[in-house]
Amino acid sequence: GESVGLHLPTLSVQEGDNSIINCAYSNSASDYFIWYKQESGKGPQFIIDIRSNMDKRQGQRVTVLLNKTVKHLSLQIAATQPGDSAVYFCAERENKFYFGSGTKLNVKP
Amino acid sequence: DTGVSQDPRHKITKRGQNVTFRCDPISEHNRLYWYRQTLGQGPEFLTYFQNEAQLEKSRLLSDRFSAERPKGSFSTLEIQRTEQGDSAMYLCASSLKQNTGELFFGEGSRLTVL
């Protein structure tokens, strides 16, 4: 459950564009996945979650996609705003949560 | 404040000293987790409790690390004989066992070992 990783360490997008952050996981037994946002000096903050029996879940401006075949998770942020600038982590759960190393999202005004 | 609170927020200590961090979870949450986070990395799982029972501690980094949750409410994480490599952010999180599983994190306790 520890091999939760991200494809890109840093992502820069223009304000108003859509952002896509990707994550690979390795544990087929993980039943639940969460995306967290962490701003500098703060604890991680929940964004959206998805259970393993789903492949898509939408929130406000955010969508999570789960592809269990290739063990891939993505977070899509629509109309990215400067306030979205942060580090984003995916986490998988098999009893406890394991986190990836994070992607830093920079939103350019 | 009904969130997870951690104390102290910052701790600077000399190598070899012992340090203790406290976490007060959200009051109705029966699960409590400790994570460590170093710069540029995601939170690394250390240990967790359900009520007062410590369900896993194999991830504690060494025998210098110990955690308690004596009454099933607040928890403490102690590091004995600190080393410079212990410098990190120590995060506490809590959750309800049967809810969606979302972890609610505190703001962390940053440790600097000189």
JSON list of C-alpha atoms in Angstrom, two decimals:
[
{"chain": "A", "resi": 1, "resn": "GLY", "atom": "CA", "xyz": [0.00, 0.00, 0.00]},
{"chain": "A", "resi": 2, "resn": "GLU", "atom": "CA", "xyz": [2.94, 2.39, 0.08]},
{"chain": "A", "resi": 3, "resn": "SER", "atom": "CA", "xyz": [3.54, 2.65, -3.65]},
{"chain": "A", "resi": 4, "resn": "VAL", "atom": "CA", "xyz": [1.21, 5.54, -4.20]},
{"chain": "A", "resi": 5, "resn": "GLY", "atom": "CA", "xyz": [2.93, 7.88, -6.57]},
{"chain": "A", "resi": 6, "resn": "LEU", "atom": "CA", "xyz": [2.33, 10.83, -8.79]},
{"chain": "A", "resi": 7, "resn": "HIS", "atom": "CA", "xyz": [3.44, 11.25, -12.39]},
{"chain": "A", "resi": 8, "resn": "LEU", "atom": "CA", "xyz": [4.37, 14.94, -12.21]},
{"chain": "A", "resi": 9, "resn": "PRO", "atom": "CA", "xyz": [5.89, 16.73, -9.24]},
{"chain": "A", "resi": 10, "resn": "THR", "atom": "CA", "xyz": [4.86, 20.22, -10.46]},
{"chain": "A", "resi": 11, "resn": "LEU", "atom": "CA", "xyz": [2.02, 21.38, -12.66]},
{"chain": "A", "resi": 12, "resn": "SER", "atom": "CA", "xyz": [1.63, 24.96, -13.87]},
{"chain": "A", "resi": 13, "resn": "VAL", "atom": "CA", "xyz": [-1.66, 26.11, -15.35]},
{"chain": "A", "resi": 14, "resn": "GLN", "atom": "CA", "xyz": [-3.19, 29.37, -16.39]},
{"chain": "A", "resi": 15, "resn": "GLU", "atom": "CA", "xyz": [-6.01, 30.75, -14.31]},
{"chain": "A", "resi": 16, "resn": "GLY", "atom": "CA", "xyz": [-9.30, 29.60, -15.77]},
{"chain": "A", "resi": 17, "resn": "ASP", "atom": "CA", "xyz": [-7.87, 26.50, -17.42]},
{"chain": "A", "resi": 18, "resn": "ASN", "atom": "CA", "xyz": [-8.65, 22.99, -16.30]},
{"chain": "A", "resi": 19, "resn": "SER", "atom": "CA", "xyz": [-6.07, 21.05, -14.28]},
{"chain": "A", "resi": 20, "resn": "ILE", "atom": "CA", "xyz": [-5.50, 17.32, -14.27]},
{"chain": "A", "resi": 21, "resn": "ILE", "atom": "CA", "xyz": [-3.40, 15.71, -11.57]},
{"chain": "A", "resi": 22, "resn": "ASN", "atom": "CA", "xyz": [-2.59, 12.03, -11.88]},
{"chain": "A", "resi": 23, "resn": "CYS", "atom": "CA", "xyz": [-1.75, 9.36, -9.37]},
{"chain": "A", "resi": 24, "resn": "ALA", "atom": "CA", "xyz": [-0.75, 5.70, -9.63]},
{"chain": "A", "resi": 25, "resn": "TYR", "atom": "CA", "xyz": [-1.36, 3.21, -6.86]},
{"chain": "A", "resi": 26, "resn": "SER", "atom": "CA", "xyz": [-0.19, -0.35, -6.43]},
{"chain": "A", "resi": 27, "resn": "ASN", "atom": "CA", "xyz": [-2.45, -2.04, -3.91]},
{"chain": "A", "resi": 28, "resn": "SER", "atom": "CA", "xyz": [-5.33, -3.85, -5.57]},
{"chain": "A", "resi": 29, "resn": "ALA", "atom": "CA", "xyz": [-6.93, -4.35, -2.15]},
{"chain": "A", "resi": 30, "resn": "SER", "atom": "CA", "xyz": [-7.40, -0.62, -1.57]},
{"chain": "A", "resi": 31, "resn": "ASP", "atom": "CA", "xyz": [-11.10, 0.08, -1.33]},
{"chain": "A", "resi": 32, "resn": "TYR", "atom": "CA", "xyz": [-11.20, 3.81, -0.95]},
{"chain": "A", "resi": 33, "resn": "PHE", "atom": "CA", "xyz": [-9.27, 6.75, -2.34]},
{"chain": "A", "resi": 34, "resn": "ILE", "atom": "CA", "xyz": [-9.08, 10.38, -1.35]},
{"chain": "A", "resi": 35, "resn": "TRP", "atom": "CA", "xyz": [-7.58, 13.51, -2.80]},
{"chain": "A", "resi": 36, "resn": "TYR", "atom": "CA", "xyz": [-6.18, 16.01, -0.33]},
{"chain": "A", "resi": 37, "resn": "LYS", "atom": "CA", "xyz": [-5.02, 19.57, -0.79]},
{"chain": "A", "resi": 38, "resn": "GLN", "atom": "CA", "xyz": [-2.25, 20.96, 1.36]},
{"chain": "A", "resi": 39, "resn": "GLU", "atom": "CA", "xyz": [-1.36, 24.60, 1.56]},
{"chain": "A", "resi": 40, "resn": "SER", "atom": "CA", "xyz": [1.98, 25.70, 2.91]},
{"chain": "A", "resi": 41, "resn": "GLY", "atom": "CA", "xyz": [2.24, 25.29, 6.67]},
{"chain": "A", "resi": 42, "resn": "LYS", "atom": "CA", "xyz": [-1.15, 23.64, 7.00]},
{"chain": "A", "resi": 43, "resn": "GLY", "atom": "CA", "xyz": [-2.46, 20.12, 7.38]},
{"chain": "A", "resi": 44, "resn": "PRO", "atom": "CA", "xyz": [-3.97, 18.28, 4.41]},
{"chain": "A", "resi": 45, "resn": "GLN", "atom": "CA", "xyz": [-7.54, 19.19, 3.61]},
{"chain": "A", "resi": 46, "resn": "PHE", "atom": "CA", "xyz": [-10.08, 16.78, 2.12]},
{"chain": "A", "resi": 47, "resn": "ILE", "atom": "CA", "xyz": [-11.17, 17.52, -1.44]},
{"chain": "A", "resi": 48, "resn": "ILE", "atom": "CA", "xyz": [-13.02, 14.52, -2.78]},
{"chain": "A", "resi": 49, "resn": "ASP", "atom": "CA", "xyz": [-13.16, 10.78, -2.33]},
{"chain": "A", "resi": 50, "resn": "ILE", "atom": "CA", "xyz": [-14.16, 7.73, -4.34]},
{"chain": "A", "resi": 51, "resn": "ARG", "atom": "CA", "xyz": [-14.84, 4.14, -3.49]},
{"chain": "A", "resi": 52, "resn": "SER", "atom": "CA", "xyz": [-13.38, 1.28, -5.46]},
{"chain": "A", "resi": 53, "resn": "ASN", "atom": "CA", "xyz": [-16.78, 0.28, -6.82]},
{"chain": "A", "resi": 54, "resn": "MET", "atom": "CA", "xyz": [-17.05, 3.60, -8.66]},
{"chain": "A", "resi": 55, "resn": "ASP", "atom": "CA", "xyz": [-15.10, 5.01, -11.57]},
{"chain": "A", "resi": 56, "resn": "LYS", "atom": "CA", "xyz": [-16.11, 8.63, -11.40]},
{"chain": "A", "resi": 57, "resn": "ARG", "atom": "CA", "xyz": [-17.28, 11.09, -8.81]},
{"chain": "A", "resi": 58, "resn": "GLN", "atom": "CA", "xyz": [-17.96, 14.77, -9.18]},
{"chain": "A", "resi": 59, "resn": "GLY", "atom": "CA", "xyz": [-17.86, 17.57, -6.68]},
{"chain": "A", "resi": 60, "resn": "GLN", "atom": "CA", "xyz": [-17.91, 21.28, -6.99]},
{"chain": "A", "resi": 61, "resn": "ARG", "atom": "CA", "xyz": [-15.37, 22.08, -9.73]},
{"chain": "A", "resi": 62, "resn": "VAL", "atom": "CA", "xyz": [-13.57, 18.82, -9.03]},
{"chain": "A", "resi": 63, "resn": "THR", "atom": "CA", "xyz": [-13.92, 15.36, -10.52]},
{"chain": "A", "resi": 64, "resn": "VAL", "atom": "CA", "xyz": [-12.10, 12.20, -9.51]},
{"chain": "A", "resi": 65, "resn": "LEU", "atom": "CA", "xyz": [-11.64, 9.35, -11.96]},
{"chain": "A", "resi": 66, "resn": "LEU", "atom": "CA", "xyz": [-10.62, 5.86, -10.93]},
{"chain": "A", "resi": 67, "resn": "ASN", "atom": "CA", "xyz": [-9.27, 3.28, -13.36]},
{"chain": "A", "resi": 68, "resn": "LYS", "atom": "CA", "xyz": [-8.79, 0.08, -11.43]},
{"chain": "A", "resi": 69, "resn": "THR", "atom": "CA", "xyz": [-7.52, -1.81, -14.44]},
{"chain": "A", "resi": 70, "resn": "VAL", "atom": "CA", "xyz": [-4.35, 0.26, -14.56]},
{"chain": "A", "resi": 71, "resn": "LYS", "atom": "CA", "xyz": [-4.48, 1.39, -10.92]},
{"chain": "A", "resi": 72, "resn": "HIS", "atom": "CA", "xyz": [-4.73, 5.01, -11.82]},
{"chain": "A", "resi": 73, "resn": "LEU", "atom": "CA", "xyz": [-6.47, 7.90, -10.12]},
{"chain": "A", "resi": 74, "resn": "SER", "atom": "CA", "xyz": [-6.87, 11.44, -11.41]},
{"chain": "A", "resi": 75, "resn": "LEU", "atom": "CA", "xyz": [-8.16, 14.72, -10.08]},
{"chain": "A", "resi": 76, "resn": "GLN", "atom": "CA", "xyz": [-9.63, 17.21, -12.47]},
{"chain": "A", "resi": 77, "resn": "ILE", "atom": "CA", "xyz": [-10.11, 20.80, -11.37]},
{"chain": "A", "resi": 78, "resn": "ALA", "atom": "CA", "xyz": [-12.30, 22.93, -13.60]},
{"chain": "A", "resi": 79, "resn": "ALA", "atom": "CA", "xyz": [-11.66, 26.64, -14.11]},
{"chain": "A", "resi": 80, "resn": "THR", "atom": "CA", "xyz": [-8.57, 26.62, -11.91]},
{"chain": "A", "resi": 81, "resn": "GLN", "atom": "CA", "xyz": [-8.27, 29.59, -9.59]},
{"chain": "A", "resi": 82, "resn": "PRO", "atom": "CA", "xyz": [-5.28, 31.12, -7.78]},
{"chain": "A", "resi": 83, "resn": "GLY", "atom": "CA", "xyz": [-6.67, 29.73, -4.53]},
{"chain": "A", "resi": 84, "resn": "ASP", "atom": "CA", "xyz": [-6.21, 26.25, -5.95]},
{"chain": "A", "resi": 85, "resn": "SER", "atom": "CA", "xyz": [-2.43, 26.65, -5.78]},
{"chain": "A", "resi": 86, "resn": "ALA", "atom": "CA", "xyz": [-1.24, 24.00, -3.33]},
{"chain": "A", "resi": 87, "resn": "VAL", "atom": "CA", "xyz": [0.22, 20.52, -3.16]},
{"chain": "A", "resi": 88, "resn": "TYR", "atom": "CA", "xyz": [-2.24, 17.76, -3.96]},
{"chain": "A", "resi": 89, "resn": "PHE", "atom": "CA", "xyz": [-1.94, 14.26, -2.58]},
{"chain": "A", "resi": 90, "resn": "CYS", "atom": "CA", "xyz": [-3.79, 11.12, -3.43]},
{"chain": "A", "resi": 91, "resn": "ALA", "atom": "CA", "xyz": [-4.26, 8.58, -0.68]},
{"chain": "A", "resi": 92, "resn": "GLU", "atom": "CA", "xyz": [-5.39, 4.97, -0.80]},
{"chain": "A", "resi": 93, "resn": "ARG", "atom": "CA", "xyz": [-6.85, 3.00, 2.04]},
{"chain": "A", "resi": 94, "resn": "GLU", "atom": "CA", "xyz": [-6.49, -0.58, 3.10]},
{"chain": "A", "resi": 95, "resn": "ASN", "atom": "CA", "xyz": [-7.42, -0.17, 6.79]},
{"chain": "A", "resi": 96, "resn": "LYS", "atom": "CA", "xyz": [-5.13, 2.85, 7.00]},
{"chain": "A", "resi": 97, "resn": "PHE", "atom": "CA", "xyz": [-4.23, 5.50, 4.51]},
{"chain": "A", "resi": 98, "resn": "TYR", "atom": "CA", "xyz": [-1.10, 5.68, 2.42]},
{"chain": "A", "resi": 99, "resn": "PHE", "atom": "CA", "xyz": [-0.21, 8.90, 0.67]},
{"chain": "A", "resi": 100, "resn": "GLY", "atom": "CA", "xyz": [1.65, 9.68, -2.51]},
{"chain": "A", "resi": 101, "resn": "SER", "atom": "CA", "xyz": [4.44, 12.23, -2.64]},
{"chain": "A", "resi": 102, "resn": "GLY", "atom": "CA", "xyz": [2.26, 15.01, -4.02]},
{"chain": "A", "resi": 103, "resn": "THR", "atom": "CA", "xyz": [1.96, 17.30, -7.02]},
{"chain": "A", "resi": 104, "resn": "LYS", "atom": "CA", "xyz": [2.46, 21.01, -6.63]},
{"chain": "A", "resi": 105, "resn": "LEU", "atom": "CA", "xyz": [-0.09, 23.00, -8.57]},
{"chain": "A", "resi": 106, "resn": "ASN", "atom": "CA", "xyz": [0.91, 26.52, -9.59]},
{"chain": "A", "resi": 107, "resn": "VAL", "atom": "CA", "xyz": [-1.86, 28.70, -10.96]},
{"chain": "A", "resi": 108, "resn": "LYS", "atom": "CA", "xyz": [-0.63, 31.60, -13.04]},
{"chain": "A", "resi": 109, "resn": "PRO", "atom": "CA", "xyz": [-2.85, 34.71, -13.10]},
{"chain": "B", "resi": 1, "resn": "ASP", "atom": "CA", "xyz": [-12.98, 25.01, 17.70]},
{"chain": "B", "resi": 2, "resn": "THR", "atom": "CA", "xyz": [-14.22, 21.55, 16.75]},
{"chain": "B", "resi": 3, "resn": "GLY", "atom": "CA", "xyz": [-11.28, 20.54, 14.57]},
{"chain": "B", "resi": 4, "resn": "VAL", "atom": "CA", "xyz": [-8.21, 18.45, 15.32]},
{"chain": "B", "resi": 5, "resn": "SER", "atom": "CA", "xyz": [-5.76, 20.40, 17.42]},
{"chain": "B", "resi": 6, "resn": "GLN", "atom": "CA", "xyz": [-2.09, 19.72, 17.94]},
{"chain": "B", "resi": 7, "resn": "ASP", "atom": "CA", "xyz": [0.35, 21.10, 20.44]},
{"chain": "B", "resi": 8, "resn": "PRO", "atom": "CA", "xyz": [2.93, 22.48, 20.23]},
{"chain": "B", "resi": 9, "resn": "ARG", "atom": "CA", "xyz": [2.84, 23.80, 16.68]},
{"chain": "B", "resi": 10, "resn": "HIS", "atom": "CA", "xyz": [6.60, 24.21, 16.66]},
{"chain": "B", "resi": 11, "resn": "LYS", "atom": "CA", "xyz": [9.31, 22.57, 18.73]},
{"chain": "B", "resi": 12, "resn": "ILE", "atom": "CA", "xyz": [13.03, 23.16, 18.52]},
{"chain": "B", "resi": 13, "resn": "THR", "atom": "CA", "xyz": [15.17, 20.80, 20.53]},
{"chain": "B", "resi": 14, "resn": "LYS", "atom": "CA", "xyz": [18.72, 19.64, 20.83]},
{"chain": "B", "resi": 15, "resn": "ARG", "atom": "CA", "xyz": [19.79, 16.22, 19.69]},
{"chain": "B", "resi": 16, "resn": "GLY", "atom": "CA", "xyz": [19.37, 13.66, 22.42]},
{"chain": "B", "resi": 17, "resn": "GLN", "atom": "CA", "xyz": [16.43, 15.36, 24.11]},
{"chain": "B", "resi": 18, "resn": "ASN", "atom": "CA", "xyz": [12.98, 13.81, 24.40]},
{"chain": "B", "resi": 19, "resn": "VAL", "atom": "CA", "xyz": [9.94, 15.51, 22.90]},
{"chain": "B", "resi": 20, "resn": "THR", "atom": "CA", "xyz": [6.23, 14.89, 23.24]},
{"chain": "B", "resi": 21, "resn": "PHE", "atom": "CA", "xyz": [3.45, 16.02, 20.96]},
{"chain": "B", "resi": 22, "resn": "ARG", "atom": "CA", "xyz": [-0.20, 16.09, 21.86]},
{"chain": "B", "resi": 23, "resn": "CYS", "atom": "CA", "xyz": [-3.21, 15.63, 19.62]},
{"chain": "B", "resi": 24, "resn": "ASP", "atom": "CA", "xyz": [-6.82, 16.33, 20.50]},
{"chain": "B", "resi": 25, "resn": "PRO", "atom": "CA", "xyz": [-9.07, 14.75, 17.87]},
{"chain": "B", "resi": 26, "resn": "ILE", "atom": "CA", "xyz": [-12.59, 15.76, 16.93]},
{"chain": "B", "resi": 27, "resn": "SER", "atom": "CA", "xyz": [-14.59, 14.72, 19.96]},
{"chain": "B", "resi": 28, "resn": "GLU", "atom": "CA", "xyz": [-16.82, 12.04, 18.44]},
{"chain": "B", "resi": 29, "resn": "HIS", "atom": "CA", "xyz": [-14.05, 10.45, 16.37]},
{"chain": "B", "resi": 30, "resn": "ASN", "atom": "CA", "xyz": [-12.89, 7.08, 17.60]},
{"chain": "B", "resi": 31, "resn": "ARG", "atom": "CA", "xyz": [-9.94, 6.66, 15.24]},
{"chain": "B", "resi": 32, "resn": "LEU", "atom": "CA", "xyz": [-6.76, 8.66, 15.61]},
{"chain": "B", "resi": 33, "resn": "TYR", "atom": "CA", "xyz": [-3.75, 8.54, 13.33]},
{"chain": "B", "resi": 34, "resn": "TRP", "atom": "CA", "xyz": [-0.21, 9.84, 13.48]},
{"chain": "B", "resi": 35, "resn": "TYR", "atom": "CA", "xyz": [1.72, 10.68, 10.33]},
{"chain": "B", "resi": 36, "resn": "ARG", "atom": "CA", "xyz": [5.12, 12.17, 9.68]},
{"chain": "B", "resi": 37, "resn": "GLN", "atom": "CA", "xyz": [5.77, 14.48, 6.77]},
{"chain": "B", "resi": 38, "resn": "THR", "atom": "CA", "xyz": [9.11, 15.69, 5.47]},
{"chain": "B", "resi": 39, "resn": "LEU", "atom": "CA", "xyz": [9.58, 18.46, 2.94]},
{"chain": "B", "resi": 40, "resn": "GLY", "atom": "CA", "xyz": [8.33, 17.56, -0.51]},
{"chain": "B", "resi": 41, "resn": "GLN", "atom": "CA", "xyz": [6.85, 14.25, 0.59]},
{"chain": "B", "resi": 42, "resn": "GLY", "atom": "CA", "xyz": [3.41, 13.00, 1.39]},
{"chain": "B", "resi": 43, "resn": "PRO", "atom": "CA", "xyz": [2.39, 12.07, 4.92]},
{"chain": "B", "resi": 44, "resn": "GLU", "atom": "CA", "xyz": [4.00, 8.83, 6.07]},
{"chain": "B", "resi": 45, "resn": "PHE", "atom": "CA", "xyz": [1.85, 6.60, 8.26]},
{"chain": "B", "resi": 46, "resn": "LEU", "atom": "CA", "xyz": [3.22, 5.91, 11.76]},
{"chain": "B", "resi": 47, "resn": "THR", "atom": "CA", "xyz": [0.48, 4.45, 13.91]},
{"chain": "B", "resi": 48, "resn": "TYR", "atom": "CA", "xyz": [-3.22, 4.57, 14.65]},
{"chain": "B", "resi": 49, "resn": "PHE", "atom": "CA", "xyz": [-5.70, 3.98, 17.43]},
{"chain": "B", "resi": 50, "resn": "GLN", "atom": "CA", "xyz": [-9.28, 2.91, 17.65]},
{"chain": "B", "resi": 51, "resn": "ASN", "atom": "CA", "xyz": [-10.47, 4.33, 20.92]},
{"chain": "B", "resi": 52, "resn": "GLU", "atom": "CA", "xyz": [-7.63, 3.51, 23.33]},
{"chain": "B", "resi": 53, "resn": "ALA", "atom": "CA", "xyz": [-6.39, 0.47, 21.41]},
{"chain": "B", "resi": 54, "resn": "GLN", "atom": "CA", "xyz": [-3.31, 0.93, 19.28]},
{"chain": "B", "resi": 55, "resn": "LEU", "atom": "CA", "xyz": [-4.13, -1.14, 16.22]},
{"chain": "B", "resi": 56, "resn": "GLU", "atom": "CA", "xyz": [-0.83, -0.85, 14.46]},
{"chain": "B", "resi": 57, "resn": "LYS", "atom": "CA", "xyz": [2.54, 0.42, 15.53]},
{"chain": "B", "resi": 58, "resn": "SER", "atom": "CA", "xyz": [4.85, -1.48, 13.23]},
{"chain": "B", "resi": 59, "resn": "ARG", "atom": "CA", "xyz": [5.34, 1.66, 11.17]},
{"chain": "B", "resi": 60, "resn": "LEU", "atom": "CA", "xyz": [6.76, 3.64, 14.03]},
{"chain": "B", "resi": 61, "resn": "LEU", "atom": "CA", "xyz": [10.18, 4.59, 12.81]},
{"chain": "B", "resi": 62, "resn": "SER", "atom": "CA", "xyz": [12.17, 3.10, 15.64]},
{"chain": "B", "resi": 63, "resn": "ASP", "atom": "CA", "xyz": [11.84, 2.06, 19.25]},
{"chain": "B", "resi": 64, "resn": "ARG", "atom": "CA", "xyz": [12.51, 5.67, 20.17]},
{"chain": "B", "resi": 65, "resn": "PHE", "atom": "CA", "xyz": [8.99, 6.48, 18.96]},
{"chain": "B", "resi": 66, "resn": "SER", "atom": "CA", "xyz": [5.95, 5.67, 21.04]},
{"chain": "B", "resi": 67, "resn": "ALA", "atom": "CA", "xyz": [2.35, 6.76, 21.08]},
{"chain": "B", "resi": 68, "resn": "GLU", "atom": "CA", "xyz": [-0.44, 6.52, 23.60]},
{"chain": "B", "resi": 69, "resn": "ARG", "atom": "CA", "xyz": [-4.13, 7.25, 23.77]},
{"chain": "B", "resi": 70, "resn": "PRO", "atom": "CA", "xyz": [-4.88, 6.30, 27.34]},
{"chain": "B", "resi": 71, "resn": "LYS", "atom": "CA", "xyz": [-8.53, 7.25, 27.59]},
{"chain": "B", "resi": 72, "resn": "GLY", "atom": "CA", "xyz": [-9.49, 7.05, 23.97]},
{"chain": "B", "resi": 73, "resn": "SER", "atom": "CA", "xyz": [-9.57, 10.80, 23.60]},
{"chain": "B", "resi": 74, "resn": "PHE", "atom": "CA", "xyz": [-6.34, 12.76, 23.20]},
{"chain": "B", "resi": 75, "resn": "SER", "atom": "CA", "xyz": [-3.11, 11.10, 22.12]},
{"chain": "B", "resi": 76, "resn": "THR", "atom": "CA", "xyz": [0.57, 11.75, 22.65]},
{"chain": "B", "resi": 77, "resn": "LEU", "atom": "CA", "xyz": [3.51, 10.93, 20.42]},
{"chain": "B", "resi": 78, "resn": "GLU", "atom": "CA", "xyz": [6.86, 10.79, 22.15]},
{"chain": "B", "resi": 79, "resn": "ILE", "atom": "CA", "xyz": [10.26, 10.70, 20.54]},
{"chain": "B", "resi": 80, "resn": "GLN", "atom": "CA", "xyz": [13.11, 9.80, 22.83]},
{"chain": "B", "resi": 81, "resn": "ARG", "atom": "CA", "xyz": [16.77, 10.69, 22.26]},
{"chain": "B", "resi": 82, "resn": "THR", "atom": "CA", "xyz": [15.93, 12.80, 19.24]},
{"chain": "B", "resi": 83, "resn": "GLU", "atom": "CA", "xyz": [18.17, 12.76, 16.20]},
{"chain": "B", "resi": 84, "resn": "GLN", "atom": "CA", "xyz": [18.52, 15.34, 13.45]},
{"chain": "B", "resi": 85, "resn": "GLY", "atom": "CA", "xyz": [16.75, 12.97, 11.09]},
{"chain": "B", "resi": 86, "resn": "ASP", "atom": "CA", "xyz": [13.64, 13.22, 13.24]},
{"chain": "B", "resi": 87, "resn": "SER", "atom": "CA", "xyz": [13.14, 16.79, 12.06]},
{"chain": "B", "resi": 88, "resn": "ALA", "atom": "CA", "xyz": [9.78, 16.78, 10.29]},
{"chain": "B", "resi": 89, "resn": "MET", "atom": "CA", "xyz": [6.15, 17.76, 10.57]},
{"chain": "B", "resi": 90, "resn": "TYR", "atom": "CA", "xyz": [4.15, 15.37, 12.73]},
{"chain": "B", "resi": 91, "resn": "LEU", "atom": "CA", "xyz": [0.53, 15.27, 11.69]},
{"chain": "B", "resi": 92, "resn": "CYS", "atom": "CA", "xyz": [-2.41, 13.93, 13.62]},
{"chain": "B", "resi": 93, "resn": "ALA", "atom": "CA", "xyz": [-5.70, 12.98, 12.02]},
{"chain": "B", "resi": 94, "resn": "SER", "atom": "CA", "xyz": [-8.96, 11.55, 13.24]},
{"chain": "B", "resi": 95, "resn": "SER", "atom": "CA", "xyz": [-11.97, 9.86, 11.75]},
{"chain": "B", "resi": 96, "resn": "LEU", "atom": "CA", "xyz": [-15.08, 7.95, 12.59]},
{"chain": "B", "resi": 97, "resn": "LYS", "atom": "CA", "xyz": [-14.64, 4.24, 12.06]},
{"chain": "B", "resi": 98, "resn": "GLN", "atom": "CA", "xyz": [-17.77, 3.72, 10.07]},
{"chain": "B", "resi": 99, "resn": "ASN", "atom": "CA", "xyz": [-17.97, 6.90, 8.08]},
{"chain": "B", "resi": 100, "resn": "THR", "atom": "CA", "xyz": [-16.70, 7.48, 4.58]},
{"chain": "B", "resi": 101, "resn": "GLY", "atom": "CA", "xyz": [-13.22, 7.17, 6.01]},
{"chain": "B", "resi": 102, "resn": "GLU", "atom": "CA", "xyz": [-12.24, 10.75, 5.52]},
{"chain": "B", "resi": 103, "resn": "LEU", "atom": "CA", "xyz": [-9.34, 11.80, 7.70]},
{"chain": "B", "resi": 104, "resn": "PHE", "atom": "CA", "xyz": [-9.51, 15.19, 9.34]},
{"chain": "B", "resi": 105, "resn": "PHE", "atom": "CA", "xyz": [-6.02, 16.54, 9.88]},
{"chain": "B", "resi": 106, "resn": "GLY", "atom": "CA", "xyz": [-4.64, 18.94, 12.41]},
{"chain": "B", "resi": 107, "resn": "GLU", "atom": "CA", "xyz": [-2.21, 21.65, 11.46]},
{"chain": "B", "resi": 108, "resn": "GLY", "atom": "CA", "xyz": [0.74, 19.58, 12.58]},
{"chain": "B", "resi": 109, "resn": "SER", "atom": "CA", "xyz": [3.62, 19.90, 15.00]},
{"chain": "B", "resi": 110, "resn": "ARG", "atom": "CA", "xyz": [6.87, 20.90, 13.35]},
{"chain": "B", "resi": 111, "resn": "LEU", "atom": "CA", "xyz": [9.97, 19.46, 15.00]},
{"chain": "B", "resi": 112, "resn": "THR", "atom": "CA", "xyz": [13.46, 20.82, 14.45]},
{"chain": "B", "resi": 113, "resn": "VAL", "atom": "CA", "xyz": [16.32, 18.89, 16.00]},
{"chain": "B", "resi": 114, "resn": "LEU", "atom": "CA", "xyz": [19.55, 20.83, 16.20]}
]
